[in-house]
Coordinates of C-alpha atoms in Angstrom, one line a residue:
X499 CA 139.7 93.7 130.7
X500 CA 136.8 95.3 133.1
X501 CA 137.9 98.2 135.0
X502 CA 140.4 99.6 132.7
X503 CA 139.7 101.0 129.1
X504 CA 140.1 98.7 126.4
X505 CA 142.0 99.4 124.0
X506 CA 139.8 99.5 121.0
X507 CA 138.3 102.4 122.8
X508 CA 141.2 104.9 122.6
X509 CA 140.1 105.7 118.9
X510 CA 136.6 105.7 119.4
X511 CA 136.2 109.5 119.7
X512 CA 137.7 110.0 116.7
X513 CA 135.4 107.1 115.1
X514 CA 131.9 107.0 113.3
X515 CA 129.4 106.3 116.4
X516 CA 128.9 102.9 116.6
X517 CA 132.3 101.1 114.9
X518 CA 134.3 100.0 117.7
X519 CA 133.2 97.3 119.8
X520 CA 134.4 95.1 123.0
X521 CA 135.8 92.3 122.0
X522 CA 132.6 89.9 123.6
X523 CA 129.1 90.0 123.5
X524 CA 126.3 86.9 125.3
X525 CA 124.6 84.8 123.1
X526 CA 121.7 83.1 123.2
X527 CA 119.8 80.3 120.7
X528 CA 116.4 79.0 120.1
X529 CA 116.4 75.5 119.5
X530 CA 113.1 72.3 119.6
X531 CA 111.3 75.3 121.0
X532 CA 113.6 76.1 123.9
X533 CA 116.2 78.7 124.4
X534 CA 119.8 78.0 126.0
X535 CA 121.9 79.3 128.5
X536 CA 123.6 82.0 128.1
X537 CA 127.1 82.2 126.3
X538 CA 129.8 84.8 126.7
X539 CA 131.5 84.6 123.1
X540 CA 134.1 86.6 120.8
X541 CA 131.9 89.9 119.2
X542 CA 133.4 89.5 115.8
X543 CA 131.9 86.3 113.9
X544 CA 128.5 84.7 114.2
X545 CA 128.2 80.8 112.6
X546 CA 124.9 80.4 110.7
X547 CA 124.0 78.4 107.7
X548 CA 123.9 80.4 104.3
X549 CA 120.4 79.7 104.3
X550 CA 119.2 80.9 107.5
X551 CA 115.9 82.6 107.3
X552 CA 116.9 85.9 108.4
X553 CA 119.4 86.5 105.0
X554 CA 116.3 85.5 102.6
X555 CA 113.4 86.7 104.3
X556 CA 114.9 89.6 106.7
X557 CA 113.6 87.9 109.9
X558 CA 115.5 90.6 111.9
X559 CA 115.2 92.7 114.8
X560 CA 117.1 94.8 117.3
X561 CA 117.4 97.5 120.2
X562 CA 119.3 100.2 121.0
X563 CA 120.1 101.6 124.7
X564 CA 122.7 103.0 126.8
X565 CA 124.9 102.9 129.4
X566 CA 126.1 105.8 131.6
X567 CA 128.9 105.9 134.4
X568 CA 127.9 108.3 137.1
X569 CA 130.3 111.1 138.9
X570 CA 130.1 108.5 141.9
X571 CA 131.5 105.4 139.8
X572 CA 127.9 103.6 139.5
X573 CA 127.2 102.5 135.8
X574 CA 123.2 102.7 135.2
X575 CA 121.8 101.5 131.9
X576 CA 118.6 103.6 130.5
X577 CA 115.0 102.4 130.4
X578 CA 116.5 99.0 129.7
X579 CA 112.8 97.4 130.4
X580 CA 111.0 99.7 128.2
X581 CA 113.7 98.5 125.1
X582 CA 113.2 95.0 126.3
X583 CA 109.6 95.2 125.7
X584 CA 109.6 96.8 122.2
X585 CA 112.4 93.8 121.1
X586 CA 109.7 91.3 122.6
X587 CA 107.0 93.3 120.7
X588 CA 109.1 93.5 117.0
X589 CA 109.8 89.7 117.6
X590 CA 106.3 88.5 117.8
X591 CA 105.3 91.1 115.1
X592 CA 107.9 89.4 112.6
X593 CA 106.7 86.1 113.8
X594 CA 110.3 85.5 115.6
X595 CA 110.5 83.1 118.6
X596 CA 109.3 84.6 121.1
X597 CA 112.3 86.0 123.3
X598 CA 112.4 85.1 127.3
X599 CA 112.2 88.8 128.6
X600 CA 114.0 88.3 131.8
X601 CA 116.6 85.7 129.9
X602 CA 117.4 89.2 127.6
X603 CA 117.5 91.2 130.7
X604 CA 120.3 89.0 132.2
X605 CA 122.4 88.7 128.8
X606 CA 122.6 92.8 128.9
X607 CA 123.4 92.8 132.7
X608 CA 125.8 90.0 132.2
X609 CA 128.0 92.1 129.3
X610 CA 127.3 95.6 131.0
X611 CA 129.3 94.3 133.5
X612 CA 131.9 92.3 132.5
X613 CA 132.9 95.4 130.8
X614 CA 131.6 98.0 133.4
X615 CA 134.9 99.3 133.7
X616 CA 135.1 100.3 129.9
X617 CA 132.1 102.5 130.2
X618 CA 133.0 105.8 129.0
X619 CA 132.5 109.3 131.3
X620 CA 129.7 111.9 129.9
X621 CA 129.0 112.8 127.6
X622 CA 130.2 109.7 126.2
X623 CA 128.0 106.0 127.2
X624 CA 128.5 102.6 126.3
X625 CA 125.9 101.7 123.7
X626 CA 123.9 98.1 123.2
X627 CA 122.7 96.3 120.9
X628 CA 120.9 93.2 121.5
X629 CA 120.1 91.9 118.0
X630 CA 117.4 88.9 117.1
X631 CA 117.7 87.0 113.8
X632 CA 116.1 84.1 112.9
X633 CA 118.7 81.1 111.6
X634 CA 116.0 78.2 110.1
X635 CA 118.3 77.4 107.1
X636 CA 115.2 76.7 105.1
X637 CA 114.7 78.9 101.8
X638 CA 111.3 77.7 101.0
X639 CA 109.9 79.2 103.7
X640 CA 109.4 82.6 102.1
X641 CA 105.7 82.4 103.6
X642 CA 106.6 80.7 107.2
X643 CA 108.1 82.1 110.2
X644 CA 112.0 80.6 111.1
X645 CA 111.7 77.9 114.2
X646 CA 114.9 78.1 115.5
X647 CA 117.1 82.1 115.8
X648 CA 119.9 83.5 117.6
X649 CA 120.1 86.5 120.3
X650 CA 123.5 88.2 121.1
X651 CA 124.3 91.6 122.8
X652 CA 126.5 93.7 121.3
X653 CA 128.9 96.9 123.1
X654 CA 129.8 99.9 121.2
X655 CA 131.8 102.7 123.5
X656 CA 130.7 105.6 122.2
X657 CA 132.0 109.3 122.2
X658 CA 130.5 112.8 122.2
X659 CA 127.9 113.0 119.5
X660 CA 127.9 116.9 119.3
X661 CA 132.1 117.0 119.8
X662 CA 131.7 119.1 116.8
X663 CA 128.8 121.7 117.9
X664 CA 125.2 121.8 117.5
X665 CA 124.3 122.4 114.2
X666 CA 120.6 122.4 112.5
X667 CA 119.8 119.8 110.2
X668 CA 118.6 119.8 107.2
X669 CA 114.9 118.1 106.1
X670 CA 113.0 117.0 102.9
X671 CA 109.7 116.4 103.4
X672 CA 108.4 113.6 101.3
X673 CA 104.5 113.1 100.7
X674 CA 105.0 111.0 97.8
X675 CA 106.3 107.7 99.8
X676 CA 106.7 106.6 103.2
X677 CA 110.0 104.8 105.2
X678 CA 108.0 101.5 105.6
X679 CA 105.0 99.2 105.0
X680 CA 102.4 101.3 107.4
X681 CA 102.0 97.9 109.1
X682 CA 105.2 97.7 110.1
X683 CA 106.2 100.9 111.1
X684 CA 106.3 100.0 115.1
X685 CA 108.9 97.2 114.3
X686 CA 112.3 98.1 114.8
X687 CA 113.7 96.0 112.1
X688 CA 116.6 96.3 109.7
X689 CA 114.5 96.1 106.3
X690 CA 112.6 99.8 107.9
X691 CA 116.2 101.1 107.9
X692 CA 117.1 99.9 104.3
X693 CA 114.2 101.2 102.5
X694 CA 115.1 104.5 104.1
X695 CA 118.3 104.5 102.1
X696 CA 117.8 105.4 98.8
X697 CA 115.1 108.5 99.5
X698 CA 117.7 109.3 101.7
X699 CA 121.2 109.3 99.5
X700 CA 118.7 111.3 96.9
X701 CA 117.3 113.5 99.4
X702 CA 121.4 114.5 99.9
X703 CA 122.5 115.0 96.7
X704 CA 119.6 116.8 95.2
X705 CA 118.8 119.1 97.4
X706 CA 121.4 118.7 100.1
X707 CA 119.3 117.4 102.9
X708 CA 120.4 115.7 105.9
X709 CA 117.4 113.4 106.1
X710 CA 113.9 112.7 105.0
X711 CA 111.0 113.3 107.2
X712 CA 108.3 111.2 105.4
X713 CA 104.8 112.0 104.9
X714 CA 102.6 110.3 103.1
X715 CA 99.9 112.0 101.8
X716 CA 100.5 114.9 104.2
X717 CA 101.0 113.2 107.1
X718 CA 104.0 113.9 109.3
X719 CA 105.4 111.0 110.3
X720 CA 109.5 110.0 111.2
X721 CA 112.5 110.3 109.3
X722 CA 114.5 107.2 108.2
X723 CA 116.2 107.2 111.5
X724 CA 114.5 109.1 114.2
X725 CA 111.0 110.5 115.5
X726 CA 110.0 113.8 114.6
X727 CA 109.1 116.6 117.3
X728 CA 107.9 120.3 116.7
X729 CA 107.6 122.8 119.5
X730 CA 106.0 125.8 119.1
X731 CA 105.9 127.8 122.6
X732 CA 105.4 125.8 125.4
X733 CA 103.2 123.1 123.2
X734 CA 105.3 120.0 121.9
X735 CA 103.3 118.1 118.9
X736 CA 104.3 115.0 117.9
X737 CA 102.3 112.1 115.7
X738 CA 100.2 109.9 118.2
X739 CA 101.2 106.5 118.7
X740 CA 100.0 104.0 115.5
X741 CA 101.8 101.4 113.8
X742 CA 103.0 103.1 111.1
X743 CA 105.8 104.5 112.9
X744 CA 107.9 104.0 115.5
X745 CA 106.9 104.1 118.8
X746 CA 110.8 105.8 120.3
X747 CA 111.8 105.5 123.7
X748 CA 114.1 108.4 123.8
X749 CA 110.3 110.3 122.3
X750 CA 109.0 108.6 125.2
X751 CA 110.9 110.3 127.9
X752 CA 111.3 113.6 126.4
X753 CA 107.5 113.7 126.3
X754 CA 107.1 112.9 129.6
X755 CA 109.9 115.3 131.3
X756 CA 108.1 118.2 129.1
X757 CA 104.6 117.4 130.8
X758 CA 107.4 117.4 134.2
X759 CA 108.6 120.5 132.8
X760 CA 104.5 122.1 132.9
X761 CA 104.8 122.0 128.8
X762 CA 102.0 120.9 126.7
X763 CA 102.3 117.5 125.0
X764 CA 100.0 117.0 121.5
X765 CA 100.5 113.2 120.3
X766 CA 97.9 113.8 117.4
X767 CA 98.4 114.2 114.0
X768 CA 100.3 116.6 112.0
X769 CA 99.8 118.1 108.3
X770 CA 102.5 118.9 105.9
X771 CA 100.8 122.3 105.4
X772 CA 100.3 122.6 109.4
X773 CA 104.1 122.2 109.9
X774 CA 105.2 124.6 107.6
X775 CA 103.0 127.3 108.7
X776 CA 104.0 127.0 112.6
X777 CA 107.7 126.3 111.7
X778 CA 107.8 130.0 110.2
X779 CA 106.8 131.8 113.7
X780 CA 109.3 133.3 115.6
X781 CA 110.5 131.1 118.3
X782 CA 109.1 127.9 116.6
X783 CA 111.4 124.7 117.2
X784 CA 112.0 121.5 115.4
X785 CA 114.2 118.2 116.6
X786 CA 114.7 114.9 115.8
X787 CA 114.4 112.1 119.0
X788 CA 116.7 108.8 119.0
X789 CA 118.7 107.5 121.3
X790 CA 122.2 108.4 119.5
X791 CA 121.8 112.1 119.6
X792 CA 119.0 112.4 122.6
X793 CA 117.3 115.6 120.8
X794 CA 119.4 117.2 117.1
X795 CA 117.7 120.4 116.3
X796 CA 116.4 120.8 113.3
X797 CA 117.0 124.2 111.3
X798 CA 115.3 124.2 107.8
X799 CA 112.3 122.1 105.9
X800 CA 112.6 121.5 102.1
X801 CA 109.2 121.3 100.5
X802 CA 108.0 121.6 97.1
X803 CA 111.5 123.0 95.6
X804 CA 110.8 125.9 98.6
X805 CA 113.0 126.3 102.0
X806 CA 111.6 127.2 105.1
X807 CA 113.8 128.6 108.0
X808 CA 112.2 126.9 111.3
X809 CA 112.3 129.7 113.7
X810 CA 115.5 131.5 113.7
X811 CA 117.4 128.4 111.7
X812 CA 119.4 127.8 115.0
X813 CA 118.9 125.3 117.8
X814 CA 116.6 126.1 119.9
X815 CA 116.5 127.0 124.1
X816 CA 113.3 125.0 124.9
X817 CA 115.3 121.5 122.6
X818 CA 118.3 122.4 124.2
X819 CA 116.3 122.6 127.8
X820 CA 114.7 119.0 126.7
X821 CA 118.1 117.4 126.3
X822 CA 120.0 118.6 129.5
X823 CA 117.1 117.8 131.1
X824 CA 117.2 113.9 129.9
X825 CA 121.1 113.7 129.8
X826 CA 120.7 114.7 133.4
X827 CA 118.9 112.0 134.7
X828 CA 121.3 109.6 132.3
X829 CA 123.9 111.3 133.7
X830 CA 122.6 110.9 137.2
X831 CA 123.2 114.5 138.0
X832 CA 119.6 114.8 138.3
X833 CA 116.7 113.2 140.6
X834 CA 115.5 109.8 138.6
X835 CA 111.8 110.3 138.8
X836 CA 110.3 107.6 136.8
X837 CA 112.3 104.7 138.0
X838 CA 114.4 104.9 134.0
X839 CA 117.5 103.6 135.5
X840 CA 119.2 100.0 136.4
X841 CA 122.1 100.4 138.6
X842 CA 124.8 97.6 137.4

């Protein structure tokens, strides 16, 4: 199946991002306080008692990351150690079993290259999701961590995000309620995601927003799905690392190639009332980070029953600079400074 396209992948441009998968993942379990060997399964069914911890008590957490194949044939996955890290981090936080690092490391290789060959050409990349769940089947245990859980890798080949253009997005800002428990905010967890929902589907139909950038009591946080960035000249402000929110890789390395870039990088925090009034000067930018999309520019805030055009309402040259400048290195069309990629 490596080294030819598979054939779920001939529709996938024409597919939501993230519905077509290869047809095997690796698997891992934690068992009497060990973890197996790894196992090269199907990718459509997992076997878990009805009462595994992680359907009751949302003992749940995941990554996502990329794979890229290079103009020379090499396939590189993206600041796969930095992922593996925040999935160690979100495990212990949500009082998983702790994962083996270097074991998690070897499951993506493993799968990256099984199906290496399936690894779509720019601007399309293969994209993983290692997933960690715990499986005690034990539903008293509302107020006690699961002892035993399962981690797979899953592969998505995915297309063009912007096959259809760049267009601005749309944003509600929310003071009133925030995406997730403030506590919790750093964990990249499925219940974060949920609770997003339903501010989310209202945002849409009331005011025909694209997302919600939440914050409460003022504070500029994250949407439901992605890290919030504002650039206003050559200064890029975005909120300072807490555990209220999540702490983005794909944030990560844009921040760091606009301090390459000589730009000025503000991880502080920023006011409802701050935003708006920047947003409104000429030449003022506004994206969303994630590692889907890289950098979507973002074209209008909704506040207050009020919209407010940021800069011209279109995307913008510096967020458009940000992105070539990180799909380059992805890409490998560019010099990999920081050490971001592992060759497969």
């Amino acid at each position: 199946m490596a080294g030819r396209i598979h054939k779920s992948f001939r529709k996938c441009t024409m597919a939501a991002f993230g519905t077509v998968f290869m047809p095997q993942m690796t698997l891992a379990t934690f068992e009497d306080g060990q973890w197996s060997d790894i196992q090269t399964v199907p990718s459509d069914r997992l076997e878990f008692h009805p009462g595994a911890h992680v359907l009751h008590y949302s003992s749940t957490c995941f990554e996502g990351l990329k794979a890229f194949r290079h103009d020379n044939g090499d396939v590189c996955i993206f600041r796969m150690d930095a992922n593996i890290r925040r999935m160690a981090q979100s495990s212990r936080l949500l009082s998983l079993p702790p994962i083996d690092e270097a074991q998690l490391h070897q499951m993506i290789v493993d799968i990256v290259t099984q199906f290496k060959g399936d690894v779509p050409t720019p601007p399309g990349s293969m994209y993983i999701r290692p997933t960690h769940i715990g499986t005690e089947a034990a539903i008293g245990k509302a107020a006690a961590p699961s002892m035993s859980s399962l981690l797979y890798v899953l592969l998505s080949p995915v297309g063009d995000y912007f096959a259809g253009g760049d267009v601005t997005l749309r944003l509600l800002l929310e003071e009133n309620g925030q995406r997730c428990a403030p506590h919790m905010g750093m964990v990249k967890s499925g219940g974060n995601y949920a609770s997003a929902l339903g501010p989310i589907s209202r945002a849409r139909e009331s005011v025909d927003a694209d997302q919600v950038l939440f914050c409460p009591n003022g504070d500029v946080q994250e949407t439901g799905a992605a890290n919030f960035i504002l650039i206003d000249g050559d200064e890029v402000i975005t909120k300072g690392l807490d555990s209220s929110f999540l702490h983005g890789v794909t944030r990560d390395s844009i921040l760091t190639l606009a301090r390459d870039l000589g730009m000025t990088v503000s991880e502080r925090d920023l006011t409802v009332d701050e935003l708006i009034e920047r947003a409104q000067k000429p030449g003022t930018e506004a994206a969303l980070s994630g590692t889907a999309a890289v950098l979507t520019p973002v074209g209008t805030l909704i506040h207050n029953g009020q919209e407010f055009q940021v800069g011209n309402g279109k995307p913008g040259a510096t967020t458009l600079r940000l992105r070539e400048a990180l799909n380059n290195v992805q890409w490998g069309k560019a010099e990999d400074a920081h050490g971001w990629l592992t060759r497969i």
